[in-house]
């Protein structure tokens, strides 16, 4: 059987059908992978199964894990369920793709690393930003020494969907999302992406966290991710303990220095990841709001721009882009390409690491979050 046929014989089951669960379903289907089962809470699962045309709905994840027609389980529920569901899925003999952040704390993420290692199954974390072609190309350029030694990295991950005091989501509550919010939710995407590009993890941090809305208004009733305000909603006030925005200084294991800004209260920035790598030969920068273009900076020659899939862009994303130049590949495509990497590893039984994030990578980001919190509390540099 060809590798493609082996990939297409794998069958997925999804736990969680809110914002990101359907993104997984769509990406898997674009790869020709069947999504055989879905799970959500009892009052949501039937409607989700009908909307997404998935044949086997389950109102409990334990029931989904018994389904013999599921080989790979995708955990797309709020953070507090990731550890329990991932461990149970590995225990049921399934491969696992878990959403980020991998767990609520390093006690949980270390348990997942251990279970994944002994399971003989593939365990991946959905750090999808790695799969923007520009990010893969930057990684290639750094590994080839094209930018020289990377002196420092600058960037940010900015959003505005929690800008208003009435904006509500489970992520605002530490018991649902973890002690850190903006940093864990989106900052870890940036930190994973830059570590991936550099081939070097974060070893020390100095962080300053802030909560602009010290109290917020919680709508009475459940609200979905990215839901809009509604004039008829009734609210209850609650104190906020998680970060709206943060500034973090970083030291990578290879000596590169970095600085990162994170915010979920940055009006006008819907979902903006910006990376700037400053090398001893030249600079390179990229922004997710303009995903197809890589920029290069020179001290003496004119600066350059390169459009994806043109010769000027380079070959570093070969195999992980499907469309010609000018036919934009963006957020949904990064999931498709991440799953291409993960499902290829499952189909081929690959023992060497692929491009996707592993349980160890997910654990590292949770450890960085804990160091960031300790640094903020102690007002000092902290080792990861
Ligand atoms: N990689 C990315 O780009 C990306 C983007 C968004 C979210 N995420 C991650 O995905 C996860 C989910 O986020 P979201 O924005 O989709 O949240 P969401 O609130 O929109 O959806 C979560 C879903 O899980 C369901 N659920 C809750 N408890 C459950 C249980 N016990 N069993 C089954 N289903 C249950 C909810 O009913 C809901 O449908 C989070 O960990 C988040 O960090 C990742």
Short mmCIF file of C-alpha atoms and ligand atoms in Angstrom, two decimals:
data_model
loop_
_atom_site.label_atom_id
_atom_site.label_comp_id
_atom_site.label_asym_id
_atom_site.label_seq_id
_atom_site.Cartn_x
_atom_site.Cartn_y
_atom_site.Cartn_z
CA UNK A 1 0.00 0.00 0.00
CA UNK A 2 1.34 3.51 -0.80
CA UNK A 3 2.00 5.90 2.12
CA UNK A 4 -0.92 8.01 0.92
CA UNK A 5 -3.24 4.97 0.96
CA UNK A 6 -2.01 4.09 4.47
CA UNK A 7 -2.73 7.66 5.61
CA UNK A 8 -6.20 7.52 4.07
CA UNK A 9 -6.94 4.23 5.86
CA UNK A 10 -6.54 5.93 9.27
CA UNK A 11 -9.73 6.99 11.04
CA UNK A 12 -10.08 9.96 13.40
CA UNK A 13 -12.33 10.76 16.37
CA UNK A 14 -12.66 14.31 17.76
CA UNK A 15 -13.41 15.24 21.40
CA UNK A 16 -14.75 18.83 21.54
CA UNK A 17 -16.75 20.55 18.81
CA UNK A 18 -16.42 24.25 19.68
CA UNK A 19 -14.17 26.60 17.68
CA UNK A 20 -11.12 24.43 16.90
CA UNK A 21 -12.71 20.94 16.74
CA UNK A 22 -14.39 21.71 13.39
CA UNK A 23 -11.07 23.14 12.09
CA UNK A 24 -9.54 19.70 12.74
CA UNK A 25 -12.46 17.98 10.99
CA UNK A 26 -12.13 20.17 7.90
CA UNK A 27 -8.33 19.76 7.68
CA UNK A 28 -8.55 15.97 8.06
CA UNK A 29 -11.17 15.73 5.34
CA UNK A 30 -9.03 17.83 2.99
CA UNK A 31 -6.33 15.17 3.47
CA UNK A 32 -8.81 12.38 2.68
CA UNK A 33 -8.93 11.08 6.28
CA UNK A 34 -12.32 9.90 7.59
CA UNK A 35 -13.64 11.45 10.78
CA UNK A 36 -15.69 8.56 12.14
CA UNK A 37 -16.67 9.74 15.61
CA UNK A 38 -17.24 12.89 17.58
CA UNK A 39 -17.80 13.69 21.24
CA UNK A 40 -19.11 16.69 23.14
CA UNK A 41 -21.26 17.35 26.19
CA UNK A 42 -24.73 15.73 25.97
CA UNK A 43 -26.65 18.87 24.96
CA UNK A 44 -24.24 19.76 22.12
CA UNK A 45 -23.11 16.53 20.53
CA UNK A 46 -26.12 15.61 18.39
CA UNK A 47 -26.30 19.04 16.73
CA UNK A 48 -22.53 19.03 16.12
CA UNK A 49 -22.62 15.55 14.59
CA UNK A 50 -25.45 16.62 12.27
CA UNK A 51 -23.74 19.90 11.32
CA UNK A 52 -20.43 18.17 10.59
CA UNK A 53 -22.02 14.99 9.12
CA UNK A 54 -20.12 12.62 11.45
CA UNK A 55 -21.73 9.18 11.83
CA UNK A 56 -20.95 8.26 15.45
CA UNK A 57 -21.76 10.89 18.12
CA UNK A 58 -20.76 10.16 21.74
CA UNK A 59 -21.83 12.15 24.79
CA UNK A 60 -18.89 10.79 26.83
CA UNK A 61 -15.26 10.59 25.73
CA UNK A 62 -14.86 7.21 27.45
CA UNK A 63 -17.46 5.84 25.01
CA UNK A 64 -15.65 7.36 22.02
CA UNK A 65 -12.41 5.70 23.16
CA UNK A 66 -14.15 2.29 22.99
CA UNK A 67 -15.02 2.85 19.32
CA UNK A 68 -13.02 0.33 17.26
CA UNK A 69 -13.40 2.50 14.17
CA UNK A 70 -11.17 5.26 15.56
CA UNK A 71 -7.36 5.04 15.31
CA UNK A 72 -6.40 8.63 16.16
CA UNK A 73 -8.06 10.77 18.85
CA UNK A 74 -7.97 14.58 18.63
CA UNK A 75 -8.42 16.35 22.00
CA UNK A 76 -9.96 19.77 21.24
CA UNK A 77 -11.61 20.52 24.60
CA UNK A 78 -10.71 23.27 27.12
CA UNK A 79 -7.23 22.95 28.67
CA UNK A 80 -8.33 21.38 31.94
CA UNK A 81 -9.43 18.19 30.12
CA UNK A 82 -6.28 17.69 28.03
CA UNK A 83 -4.33 15.54 30.50
CA UNK A 84 -7.17 13.23 31.54
CA UNK A 85 -8.37 12.72 27.95
CA UNK A 86 -4.88 12.28 26.45
CA UNK A 87 -3.87 9.69 29.05
CA UNK A 88 -7.13 7.81 28.58
CA UNK A 89 -6.75 7.85 24.78
CA UNK A 90 -3.19 6.47 24.99
CA UNK A 91 -4.45 3.88 27.49
CA UNK A 92 -7.10 2.83 24.95
CA UNK A 93 -4.37 2.23 22.35
CA UNK A 94 -5.07 5.33 20.23
CA UNK A 95 -2.65 7.77 18.64
CA UNK A 96 -3.30 11.29 20.00
CA UNK A 97 -3.30 14.83 18.64
CA UNK A 98 -3.85 17.18 21.60
CA UNK A 99 -4.51 20.89 21.44
CA UNK A 100 -2.14 23.37 23.05
CA UNK A 101 -1.28 24.15 25.77
CA UNK A 102 -0.64 20.46 26.43
CA UNK A 103 -1.77 20.60 30.08
CA UNK A 104 -2.59 22.82 33.06
CA UNK A 105 0.86 22.39 34.69
CA UNK A 106 4.11 20.43 34.34
CA UNK A 107 2.92 17.70 36.73
CA UNK A 108 0.27 16.85 34.15
CA UNK A 109 2.42 17.39 31.06
CA UNK A 110 5.23 15.21 32.51
CA UNK A 111 2.72 12.38 32.98
CA UNK A 112 1.71 12.72 29.33
CA UNK A 113 5.35 12.66 28.16
CA UNK A 114 5.94 9.46 30.14
CA UNK A 115 2.76 7.76 28.92
CA UNK A 116 3.42 8.79 25.30
CA UNK A 117 6.99 7.41 25.48
CA UNK A 118 5.89 3.97 26.71
CA UNK A 119 2.76 3.74 24.55
CA UNK A 120 4.42 3.06 21.20
CA UNK A 121 1.84 5.48 19.72
CA UNK A 122 2.34 8.84 18.04
CA UNK A 123 1.52 11.77 20.34
CA UNK A 124 1.43 15.25 18.81
CA UNK A 125 0.51 18.72 20.04
CA UNK A 126 -1.27 21.08 17.65
CA UNK A 127 1.32 23.85 17.41
CA UNK A 128 0.04 24.55 13.90
CA UNK A 129 1.93 27.86 13.40
CA UNK A 130 5.02 25.76 12.60
CA UNK A 131 3.31 24.88 9.32
CA UNK A 132 3.02 28.29 7.72
CA UNK A 133 5.30 27.85 4.68
CA UNK A 134 7.17 31.03 5.68
CA UNK A 135 7.93 29.55 9.11
CA UNK A 136 9.22 26.31 7.54
CA UNK A 137 11.36 28.39 5.17
CA UNK A 138 12.76 30.50 8.03
CA UNK A 139 13.68 27.29 9.86
CA UNK A 140 15.42 26.04 6.72
CA UNK A 141 17.33 29.31 6.27
CA UNK A 142 18.50 29.32 9.89
CA UNK A 143 19.64 25.67 9.70
CA UNK A 144 21.61 26.46 6.51
CA UNK A 145 23.28 29.48 8.14
CA UNK A 146 21.80 31.83 5.50
CA UNK A 147 21.04 34.52 8.08
CA UNK A 148 24.32 33.95 9.94
CA UNK A 149 24.32 33.67 13.72
CA UNK A 150 20.93 34.77 15.07
CA UNK A 151 21.74 37.68 17.36
CA UNK A 152 18.25 38.41 18.63
CA UNK A 153 14.58 37.69 17.91
CA UNK A 154 11.78 40.17 18.33
CA UNK A 155 8.05 39.70 17.98
CA UNK A 156 4.54 39.52 19.31
CA UNK A 157 1.26 37.66 19.28
CA UNK A 158 -1.64 40.11 19.52
CA UNK A 159 -5.44 39.64 19.50
CA UNK A 160 -8.44 41.78 20.47
CA UNK A 161 -11.23 39.29 21.13
CA UNK A 162 -10.99 39.78 24.94
CA UNK A 163 -10.70 43.60 24.64
CA UNK A 164 -14.01 44.48 26.35
CA UNK A 165 -14.89 43.74 29.96
CA UNK A 166 -17.98 41.92 28.65
CA UNK A 167 -15.92 39.58 26.41
CA UNK A 168 -16.09 36.18 28.06
CA UNK A 169 -14.57 32.74 27.56
CA UNK A 170 -13.55 29.81 29.78
CA UNK A 171 -9.89 30.83 29.17
CA UNK A 172 -10.42 33.76 31.61
CA UNK A 173 -10.87 31.31 34.51
CA UNK A 174 -7.67 29.73 35.93
CA UNK A 175 -9.52 26.55 36.86
CA UNK A 176 -10.50 26.06 33.19
CA UNK A 177 -7.47 27.33 31.28
CA UNK A 178 -4.58 27.45 33.77
CA UNK A 179 -2.88 30.18 35.79
CA UNK A 180 -1.60 31.99 32.71
CA UNK A 181 -3.99 33.02 29.95
CA UNK A 182 -2.65 35.23 27.12
CA UNK A 183 0.86 33.77 27.52
CA UNK A 184 -0.33 30.14 27.65
CA UNK A 185 -3.03 30.52 25.01
CA UNK A 186 -1.15 32.44 22.30
CA UNK A 187 2.30 33.27 23.70
CA UNK A 188 3.20 29.57 23.65
CA UNK A 189 2.46 29.48 19.89
CA UNK A 190 5.08 32.21 19.35
CA UNK A 191 7.60 30.60 21.71
CA UNK A 192 7.14 27.15 20.16
CA UNK A 193 7.45 28.61 16.65
CA UNK A 194 10.64 30.55 17.38
CA UNK A 195 12.20 27.57 19.22
CA UNK A 196 11.30 25.43 16.17
CA UNK A 197 12.89 27.94 13.78
CA UNK A 198 16.05 28.27 15.87
CA UNK A 199 16.27 24.57 16.73
CA UNK A 200 16.85 25.70 20.31
CA UNK A 201 14.55 25.84 23.34
CA UNK A 202 13.99 28.69 25.81
CA UNK A 203 16.23 28.35 28.85
CA UNK A 204 15.56 31.52 30.92
CA UNK A 205 12.87 34.19 31.06
CA UNK A 206 12.17 37.58 32.61
CA UNK A 207 8.47 38.43 32.50
CA UNK A 208 6.07 41.23 33.30
CA UNK A 209 2.36 40.25 33.25
CA UNK A 210 -0.62 42.57 33.44
CA UNK A 211 -4.36 42.32 33.88
CA UNK A 212 -6.04 45.44 32.47
CA UNK A 213 -9.60 44.37 33.34
CA UNK A 214 -9.25 43.55 37.04
CA UNK A 215 -12.93 42.65 37.04
CA UNK A 216 -15.01 41.53 34.08
CA UNK A 217 -18.68 40.87 33.40
CA UNK A 218 -19.58 37.26 32.79
CA UNK A 219 -22.67 36.63 30.66
CA UNK A 220 -25.15 34.38 32.42
CA UNK A 221 -25.20 31.21 30.26
CA UNK A 222 -22.48 29.57 28.11
CA UNK A 223 -20.53 31.52 25.48
CA UNK A 224 -18.44 30.12 22.62
CA UNK A 225 -14.93 31.18 21.65
CA UNK A 226 -14.96 34.41 19.57
CA UNK A 227 -18.70 34.96 20.36
CA UNK A 228 -19.96 38.58 19.96
CA UNK A 229 -21.66 40.77 22.55
CA UNK A 230 -25.45 40.61 22.52
CA UNK A 231 -27.63 43.53 23.73
CA UNK A 232 -30.02 41.17 25.55
CA UNK A 233 -27.30 39.43 27.61
CA UNK A 234 -27.35 39.62 31.42
CA UNK A 235 -24.02 39.74 33.27
CA UNK A 236 -22.44 38.92 36.64
CA UNK A 237 -19.21 40.67 37.78
CA UNK A 238 -16.18 38.50 38.63
CA UNK A 239 -12.52 39.21 39.55
CA UNK A 240 -9.90 38.36 36.88
CA UNK A 241 -6.69 36.59 37.94
CA UNK A 242 -5.21 35.82 34.51
CA UNK A 243 -3.01 38.00 32.25
CA UNK A 244 -4.50 40.26 29.55
CA UNK A 245 -1.02 41.11 28.23
CA UNK A 246 2.64 40.38 28.89
CA UNK A 247 6.20 41.36 28.00
CA UNK A 248 8.79 38.59 28.15
CA UNK A 249 12.58 38.66 27.73
CA UNK A 250 13.94 35.31 26.60
CA UNK A 251 17.26 33.51 26.51
CA UNK A 252 17.45 30.48 24.23
CA UNK A 253 19.76 27.52 24.90
CA UNK A 254 21.98 28.52 21.94
CA UNK A 255 22.51 31.99 23.44
CA UNK A 256 20.07 33.87 21.17
CA UNK A 257 18.16 36.59 23.04
CA UNK A 258 14.52 37.42 22.36
CA UNK A 259 11.72 39.70 23.38
CA UNK A 260 8.04 38.89 23.05
CA UNK A 261 4.88 40.96 23.51
CA UNK A 262 1.56 39.14 24.03
CA UNK A 263 -1.88 40.70 24.29
CA UNK A 264 -5.54 39.74 24.02
CA UNK A 265 -6.65 43.37 24.49
CA UNK A 266 -4.95 44.94 21.41
CA UNK A 267 -7.81 46.61 19.49
CA UNK A 268 -7.65 45.93 15.77
CA UNK A 269 -5.23 43.03 16.02
CA UNK A 270 -7.46 40.04 15.32
CA UNK A 271 -4.85 37.29 15.25
CA UNK A 272 -1.43 38.77 14.54
CA UNK A 273 1.80 36.81 14.99
CA UNK A 274 4.96 38.72 14.12
CA UNK A 275 8.50 37.29 14.04
CA UNK A 276 11.71 39.19 13.35
CA UNK A 277 15.03 37.33 13.26
CA UNK A 278 18.15 39.48 13.32
CA UNK A 279 21.17 37.53 12.07
CA UNK A 280 24.86 38.38 11.69
CA UNK A 281 24.50 38.17 7.85
CA UNK A 282 20.97 39.49 7.33
CA UNK A 283 17.55 39.80 8.92
CA UNK A 284 14.24 38.12 8.09
CA UNK A 285 10.73 38.95 9.22
CA UNK A 286 7.20 37.64 8.74
CA UNK A 287 3.69 38.40 9.97
CA UNK A 288 0.65 36.10 9.91
CA UNK A 289 -1.56 38.98 8.71
CA UNK A 290 0.40 38.78 5.44
CA UNK A 291 1.23 35.05 5.50
CA UNK A 292 2.49 34.64 1.95
CA UNK A 293 5.39 37.10 2.13
CA UNK A 294 8.84 36.79 3.67
CA UNK A 295 10.90 39.95 4.12
CA UNK A 296 14.68 40.13 4.22
CA UNK A 297 16.71 43.02 5.57
CA UNK A 298 20.24 43.95 4.46
CA UNK A 299 22.61 46.47 5.95
CA UNK A 300 23.95 47.78 2.61
CA UNK A 301 21.92 46.23 -0.24
CA UNK A 302 18.23 46.96 -0.75
CA UNK A 303 15.78 44.97 1.36
CA UNK A 304 13.95 42.08 -0.37
CA UNK A 305 10.54 40.45 -0.29
CA UNK A 306 9.72 36.94 -1.51
CA UNK A 307 6.28 35.51 -2.25
CA UNK A 308 5.46 31.91 -1.27
CA UNK A 309 6.04 29.24 -3.91
CA UNK A 310 8.27 31.45 -6.08
CA UNK A 311 11.98 30.66 -6.62
CA UNK A 312 12.90 33.70 -4.48
CA UNK A 313 11.05 32.16 -1.51
CA UNK A 314 13.14 28.96 -1.48
CA UNK A 315 12.46 25.24 -1.04
CA UNK A 316 12.20 24.92 2.75
CA UNK A 317 8.45 24.21 2.77
CA UNK A 318 8.47 21.60 0.00
CA UNK A 319 5.80 18.95 0.63
CA UNK A 320 3.92 21.27 2.99
CA UNK A 321 2.22 23.62 0.54
CA UNK A 322 -0.27 22.64 -2.14
CA UNK A 323 -1.19 25.82 -4.03
CA UNK A 324 0.70 27.99 -6.54
CA UNK A 325 1.85 31.54 -5.73
CA UNK A 326 -0.93 34.07 -5.23
CA UNK A 327 -3.41 31.43 -3.96
CA UNK A 328 -3.15 32.21 -0.28
CA UNK A 329 -2.40 29.45 2.22
CA UNK A 330 -3.26 30.46 5.77
CA UNK A 331 -4.59 29.30 9.15
CA UNK A 332 -6.72 26.33 7.93
CA UNK A 333 -3.85 25.11 5.73
CA UNK A 334 -1.44 25.03 8.70
CA UNK A 335 -3.69 22.43 10.34
CA UNK A 336 -3.84 20.39 7.15
CA UNK A 337 -0.04 20.40 6.87
CA UNK A 338 0.47 19.63 10.57
CA UNK A 339 -1.87 16.63 10.23
CA UNK A 340 -0.03 15.58 7.04
CA UNK A 341 3.17 15.40 9.11
CA UNK A 342 1.49 13.61 12.05
CA UNK A 343 -0.51 11.08 9.99
CA UNK A 344 2.56 10.32 7.84
CA UNK A 345 4.46 9.49 11.06
CA UNK A 346 1.60 7.21 12.15
CA UNK A 347 1.31 5.51 8.74
CA UNK A 348 5.04 4.91 8.32
CA UNK A 349 5.81 4.12 11.96
CA UNK A 350 8.58 6.74 11.73
CA UNK A 351 11.02 6.64 14.61
CA UNK A 352 12.81 9.91 13.76
CA UNK A 353 11.01 13.11 14.83
CA UNK A 354 8.84 14.82 12.22
CA UNK A 355 8.21 18.54 11.95
CA UNK A 356 5.17 18.46 14.25
CA UNK A 357 5.33 19.21 17.97
CA UNK A 358 5.67 16.20 20.27
CA UNK A 359 4.56 15.65 23.88
CA UNK A 360 8.08 16.76 24.93
CA UNK A 361 7.68 20.01 22.97
CA UNK A 362 4.27 20.58 24.59
CA UNK A 363 5.76 19.88 28.05
CA UNK A 364 8.58 22.38 27.37
CA UNK A 365 6.05 25.16 26.64
CA UNK A 366 4.14 24.40 29.87
CA UNK A 367 7.47 24.56 31.75
CA UNK A 368 8.26 27.93 30.12
CA UNK A 369 4.83 29.21 31.25
CA UNK A 370 5.56 28.19 34.84
CA UNK A 371 8.95 29.95 34.67
CA UNK A 372 7.26 33.08 33.28
CA UNK A 373 4.80 33.14 36.19
CA UNK A 374 7.61 32.65 38.75
CA UNK A 375 9.65 35.40 37.07
CA UNK A 376 6.72 37.83 37.17
CA UNK A 377 5.99 37.05 40.82
CA UNK A 378 9.67 37.33 41.88
CA UNK A 379 10.55 40.22 39.50
CA UNK A 380 13.69 38.32 38.41
CA UNK A 381 15.22 36.08 35.71
CA UNK A 382 14.08 32.46 36.11
CA UNK A 383 15.53 29.29 34.53
CA UNK A 384 13.05 26.97 32.77
N1 LIG B 1 -4.04 25.55 17.64
C1 LIG B 1 -4.84 26.58 17.57
O1 LIG B 1 -4.66 27.47 16.73
C2 LIG B 1 -5.99 26.72 18.53
C3 LIG B 1 -7.01 27.64 18.29
C4 LIG B 1 -8.08 27.70 19.19
C5 LIG B 1 -8.12 26.86 20.30
N2 LIG B 1 -7.09 26.01 20.53
C6 LIG B 1 -7.12 25.12 21.71
O2 LIG B 1 -8.19 24.19 21.54
C7 LIG B 1 -8.84 23.92 22.78
C8 LIG B 1 -10.33 24.23 22.63
O3 LIG B 1 -10.49 25.61 22.36
P1 LIG B 1 -11.81 26.18 21.63
O4 LIG B 1 -11.50 27.60 21.34
O5 LIG B 1 -12.22 25.28 20.52
O6 LIG B 1 -12.86 26.07 22.83
P2 LIG B 1 -14.45 26.06 22.72
O7 LIG B 1 -14.96 26.45 24.03
O8 LIG B 1 -14.89 26.81 21.51
O9 LIG B 1 -14.78 24.50 22.45
C9 LIG B 1 -14.56 23.50 23.42
C10 LIG B 1 -15.56 22.38 23.20
O10 LIG B 1 -15.28 21.32 24.12
C11 LIG B 1 -16.52 20.85 24.64
N3 LIG B 1 -16.35 20.17 25.91
C12 LIG B 1 -16.17 20.73 27.14
N4 LIG B 1 -16.08 19.76 28.07
C13 LIG B 1 -16.18 18.58 27.42
C14 LIG B 1 -16.16 17.22 27.86
N5 LIG B 1 -15.99 16.90 29.14
N6 LIG B 1 -16.29 16.25 26.90
C15 LIG B 1 -16.46 16.58 25.60
N7 LIG B 1 -16.50 17.84 25.15
C16 LIG B 1 -16.35 18.83 26.05
C17 LIG B 1 -17.37 22.12 24.76
O11 LIG B 1 -18.75 21.82 24.89
C18 LIG B 1 -17.02 22.83 23.45
O12 LIG B 1 -17.83 22.40 22.39
C19 LIG B 1 -8.11 24.76 23.81
O13 LIG B 1 -7.16 23.97 24.47
C20 LIG B 1 -7.41 25.84 23.01
O14 LIG B 1 -6.23 26.31 23.60
C21 LIG B 1 -6.05 25.91 19.66
#
